[in-house]
Amino acid sequence: MGPQTATFPQLLARLAAERPDGTALQEKRYGIWQPLSWSGYATRVNDFAHGLAALGIRRGDVVAVLGDNRPEWLIAELAAQSLGAAVVGIYPTSIGEELMHVLSLARVRVVVAEDQEQVDKLIHLREEAVGVVRDPPLLVDTVVYYDPHGLEQYDEAFLAEFTAVEDRGRAWAGEHPGWLDEQLAAASPDDVALICTTSGTTSRPKLAELSHASLLAMAEHLTEVDPIKPDDRYVSFLPFAWIGEQMLAVACGLSRGLTIS
């Protein structure tokens, strides 16, 4: 299976089988790099994918991710894609009407948010939307956060911690054996993998749909000019919501098997 004839989750599954102990991702905490192996990465993606399925996400849906670059951003992205869903990345600086516009236009039900700052924005949006007729409407019913600091006392029923969704996913997987494998097998490189917001226009952002095949073709062309090897290291600091970082960190990362820091 060549890179352009696969989806991102299928490439991850192949890397987890071929190089289970290799370092897929690493995040610095207290000045020390904390590695996540390819097998560990695939396990977390599968757990979160089952968790999203338990929340009702299915093929054709769109999941939003709002936050800075962290391993959970990519875990959420590949988990949604494992189900045949697409991901719309939202820049962490987005506020107010821009945030409302993207979430409502993409008909997002589940948002994966980084921390208290992003969660507060979403709580405010939901409160503003009560009793207001919008076309399209705001449909967000679940917000999953991956940095719990400052959120310990929040009791909104629509909030869920990332690790709790993973736990729920493991339970859901036990009740639906083989279901995720069927979704992965049914996926096509022509499926929509990512939705990017346009920029540089005078109107509100438009949503551009990109397939797995198109993203991997960009990676293939880039690495023809600037070869990337599996033992290379890539430091990711530009937003995952940007198409350039998706091409470099995600498409090149998965097609070449390099470590993302």
Coordinates of C-alpha atoms in Angstrom, one line a residue:
M1 CA 0.0 0.0 0.0
G2 CA 1.7 3.2 -1.2
P3 CA 1.3 6.5 0.7
Q4 CA -1.2 7.9 -1.9
T5 CA -3.3 4.8 -1.9
A6 CA -3.9 5.0 1.8
T7 CA -5.5 7.1 4.5
F8 CA -3.7 8.7 7.4
P9 CA -5.0 6.1 9.9
Q10 CA -4.1 3.3 7.6
L11 CA -0.5 4.6 7.4
L12 CA -0.4 4.9 11.1
A13 CA -1.5 1.3 11.5
R14 CA 1.2 0.2 9.1
L15 CA 3.9 2.1 11.0
A16 CA 2.7 0.7 14.3
A17 CA 3.0 -2.8 12.9
E18 CA 6.4 -2.3 11.3
R19 CA 8.1 -0.1 13.9
P20 CA 6.1 -0.5 17.1
D21 CA 8.8 0.8 19.4
G22 CA 10.0 3.7 17.3
T23 CA 9.2 7.2 18.5
A24 CA 6.3 8.8 16.6
L25 CA 5.7 11.9 18.7
Q26 CA 7.5 13.6 21.6
E27 CA 6.4 16.4 23.8
K28 CA 8.7 18.4 26.1
R29 CA 7.6 18.5 29.7
Y30 CA 9.8 20.2 32.4
G31 CA 12.6 20.3 29.8
I32 CA 12.5 16.6 29.1
W33 CA 11.2 15.0 25.9
Q34 CA 8.4 12.5 26.6
P35 CA 8.2 10.0 23.8
L36 CA 5.2 8.2 22.4
S37 CA 5.9 5.1 20.3
W38 CA 4.1 4.3 17.0
S39 CA 2.2 1.4 18.8
G40 CA 1.3 3.7 21.7
Y41 CA 0.1 6.4 19.2
A42 CA -2.0 3.9 17.3
T43 CA -3.5 2.6 20.6
R44 CA -4.5 6.1 21.7
V45 CA -6.0 6.9 18.3
N46 CA -8.0 3.7 18.4
D47 CA -9.2 4.4 22.0
F48 CA -10.3 8.0 21.1
A49 CA -11.9 6.8 17.9
H50 CA -14.1 4.4 19.8
G51 CA -14.8 7.2 22.2
L52 CA -15.9 9.5 19.4
A53 CA -18.1 6.6 18.1
A54 CA -19.7 6.4 21.6
L55 CA -20.5 10.1 21.3
G56 CA -22.3 9.4 18.0
I57 CA -19.6 10.5 15.5
R58 CA -19.9 8.6 12.2
R59 CA -18.7 8.7 8.6
G60 CA -19.2 12.1 7.0
D61 CA -19.3 14.0 10.2
V62 CA -16.9 16.8 11.1
V63 CA -15.0 17.1 14.4
A64 CA -13.3 20.4 15.3
V65 CA -10.0 20.8 17.1
L66 CA -9.2 24.1 18.8
G67 CA -5.8 24.6 20.5
D68 CA -2.0 24.7 20.3
N69 CA 0.1 21.8 19.0
R70 CA 0.0 18.9 21.4
P71 CA -0.1 15.1 20.8
E72 CA -3.8 15.1 21.6
W73 CA -4.4 17.4 18.6
L74 CA -3.1 14.7 16.2
I75 CA -4.7 11.8 18.2
A76 CA -8.1 13.5 17.8
E77 CA -7.5 14.2 14.1
L78 CA -6.5 10.6 13.2
A79 CA -9.3 9.2 15.5
A80 CA -12.0 11.1 13.6
Q81 CA -10.5 10.1 10.3
S82 CA -10.5 6.5 11.4
L83 CA -14.3 6.7 11.5
G84 CA -14.5 8.3 8.1
A85 CA -15.1 11.7 9.6
A86 CA -13.2 14.9 8.7
V87 CA -11.4 17.4 11.0
V88 CA -11.6 21.1 10.9
G89 CA -8.7 22.8 12.7
I90 CA -9.4 26.2 14.3
Y91 CA -6.7 28.6 15.1
P92 CA -6.4 29.0 18.9
T93 CA -6.5 32.8 18.6
S94 CA -10.1 32.6 17.0
I95 CA -12.8 34.2 19.0
G96 CA -16.5 35.3 18.8
E97 CA -18.1 35.4 15.4
E98 CA -15.2 33.8 13.6
L99 CA -15.4 30.8 15.9
M100 CA -19.2 30.7 15.6
H101 CA -19.0 30.9 11.8
V102 CA -16.6 27.9 11.4
L103 CA -18.4 25.7 13.9
S104 CA -21.9 26.3 12.5
L105 CA -20.9 26.2 8.8
A106 CA -19.1 22.9 9.3
R107 CA -22.0 21.6 11.4
V108 CA -19.7 20.5 14.2
R109 CA -21.2 18.6 17.1
V110 CA -18.0 17.6 18.9
V111 CA -15.1 20.1 19.6
V112 CA -11.8 18.9 21.0
A113 CA -10.4 21.9 22.9
E114 CA -7.0 22.4 24.5
D115 CA -7.6 24.2 27.8
Q116 CA -9.6 26.5 30.0
E117 CA -9.1 29.4 27.7
Q118 CA -10.6 27.6 24.7
V119 CA -13.3 25.9 26.8
D120 CA -14.5 29.3 28.1
K121 CA -14.8 30.6 24.5
L122 CA -17.1 27.6 23.7
I123 CA -19.2 28.0 26.8
H124 CA -19.7 31.6 25.9
L125 CA -20.7 30.7 22.4
R126 CA -23.2 28.2 23.5
E127 CA -24.8 30.7 25.9
E128 CA -25.0 33.3 23.2
A129 CA -26.7 30.9 20.8
V130 CA -29.5 30.1 23.2
G131 CA -32.8 31.4 21.7
V132 CA -31.1 32.9 18.7
V133 CA -32.1 31.6 15.2
R134 CA -29.0 31.1 13.0
D135 CA -28.7 29.6 9.6
P136 CA -26.8 27.3 9.8
P137 CA -27.3 26.7 13.6
L138 CA -24.7 26.1 16.2
L139 CA -24.9 22.3 16.8
V140 CA -22.0 21.8 19.4
D141 CA -23.2 19.4 22.1
T142 CA -19.9 18.0 23.4
V143 CA -16.6 19.7 24.2
V144 CA -13.6 17.5 25.0
Y145 CA -10.6 19.2 26.7
Y146 CA -7.1 17.8 27.0
D147 CA -5.5 20.1 29.5
P148 CA -7.6 19.9 32.7
H149 CA -5.8 22.7 34.6
G150 CA -8.3 25.2 35.9
L151 CA -11.3 23.1 34.8
E152 CA -11.6 21.0 37.9
Q153 CA -14.6 22.8 39.2
Y154 CA -16.5 23.1 35.9
D155 CA -19.7 21.0 36.0
E156 CA -21.3 21.7 32.6
A157 CA -22.8 18.4 31.4
F158 CA -21.4 18.9 27.8
L159 CA -17.8 18.9 29.0
A160 CA -15.6 15.8 29.0
E161 CA -11.9 15.2 29.7
F162 CA -9.9 13.7 26.9
T163 CA -8.7 10.7 28.9
A164 CA -12.3 10.0 30.0
V165 CA -13.3 9.8 26.4
E166 CA -10.4 7.3 25.8
D167 CA -11.7 5.3 28.8
R168 CA -15.2 5.3 27.4
G169 CA -13.8 4.3 24.0
R170 CA -12.1 1.2 25.5
A171 CA -15.4 0.1 27.0
W172 CA -17.3 0.8 23.8
A173 CA -14.7 -1.2 21.8
G174 CA -15.4 -4.2 24.0
E175 CA -19.1 -4.0 23.2
H176 CA -18.4 -3.6 19.4
P177 CA -15.5 -5.9 18.5
G178 CA -14.2 -5.5 15.0
W179 CA -16.3 -2.4 14.3
L180 CA -13.4 0.0 14.0
D181 CA -11.5 -2.4 11.7
E182 CA -14.5 -2.3 9.4
Q183 CA -14.4 1.5 9.3
L184 CA -10.7 1.6 8.5
A185 CA -11.2 -1.0 5.7
A186 CA -14.0 1.0 4.2
A187 CA -12.0 4.2 4.1
S188 CA -10.8 5.6 0.8
P189 CA -7.9 8.0 0.0
D190 CA -10.5 10.2 -1.7
D191 CA -12.4 10.7 1.6
V192 CA -12.3 14.2 3.0
A193 CA -9.5 14.1 5.7
L194 CA -9.2 17.8 6.6
I195 CA -11.2 21.0 6.3
C196 CA -9.0 24.2 6.2
T197 CA -10.2 27.7 6.6
T198 CA -9.2 30.1 3.8
S199 CA -7.4 33.3 4.6
G200 CA -6.5 36.6 2.8
T201 CA -10.0 37.4 1.8
T202 CA -12.2 40.3 2.7
S203 CA -15.1 38.1 3.8
R204 CA -15.5 35.4 6.4
P205 CA -13.3 32.3 6.0
K206 CA -14.5 29.7 3.6
L207 CA -14.0 26.0 4.2
A208 CA -11.8 24.0 1.8
E209 CA -12.1 20.2 1.8
L210 CA -8.9 18.2 1.3
S211 CA -8.7 14.5 0.8
H212 CA -6.0 12.1 2.2
A213 CA -4.8 11.6 -1.4
S214 CA -4.3 15.3 -2.0
L215 CA -2.4 15.8 1.2
L216 CA -0.2 12.8 0.6
A217 CA 0.4 13.9 -3.0
M218 CA 1.7 17.3 -1.7
A219 CA 4.0 15.4 0.7
E220 CA 5.2 13.2 -2.2
H221 CA 6.1 16.2 -4.3
L222 CA 7.8 18.0 -1.4
T223 CA 10.0 15.1 -0.5
E224 CA 11.1 14.7 -4.1
V225 CA 12.7 18.2 -3.8
D226 CA 13.7 17.9 -0.1
P227 CA 14.1 14.3 0.9
I228 CA 12.9 13.3 4.4
K229 CA 14.0 10.0 6.0
P230 CA 12.5 8.0 8.9
D231 CA 15.3 8.9 11.2
D232 CA 14.8 12.6 10.7
R233 CA 13.3 14.8 13.5
Y234 CA 10.7 17.5 12.8
V235 CA 9.9 20.3 15.3
S236 CA 6.3 21.3 14.9
F237 CA 5.5 24.9 16.0
L238 CA 3.2 26.3 13.3
P239 CA -0.5 25.7 13.9
F240 CA -2.0 22.3 12.9
A241 CA -5.0 24.3 11.7
W242 CA -2.7 25.6 8.8
I243 CA -2.5 23.5 5.6
G244 CA 1.3 23.9 5.6
E245 CA 1.8 22.2 8.9
Q246 CA -0.7 19.5 8.0
M247 CA 1.4 18.8 4.9
L248 CA 4.7 18.8 6.7
A249 CA 4.0 17.4 10.2
V250 CA 1.1 15.0 9.3
A251 CA 1.3 14.0 5.6
C252 CA 5.1 13.9 5.5
G253 CA 5.3 12.5 9.0
L254 CA 3.0 9.6 8.3
S255 CA 4.2 8.9 4.8
R256 CA 7.9 9.0 5.8
G257 CA 7.6 7.8 9.4
L258 CA 9.6 10.6 11.0
T259 CA 9.4 11.8 14.6
I260 CA 7.2 14.9 15.3
S261 CA 8.4 17.0 18.2

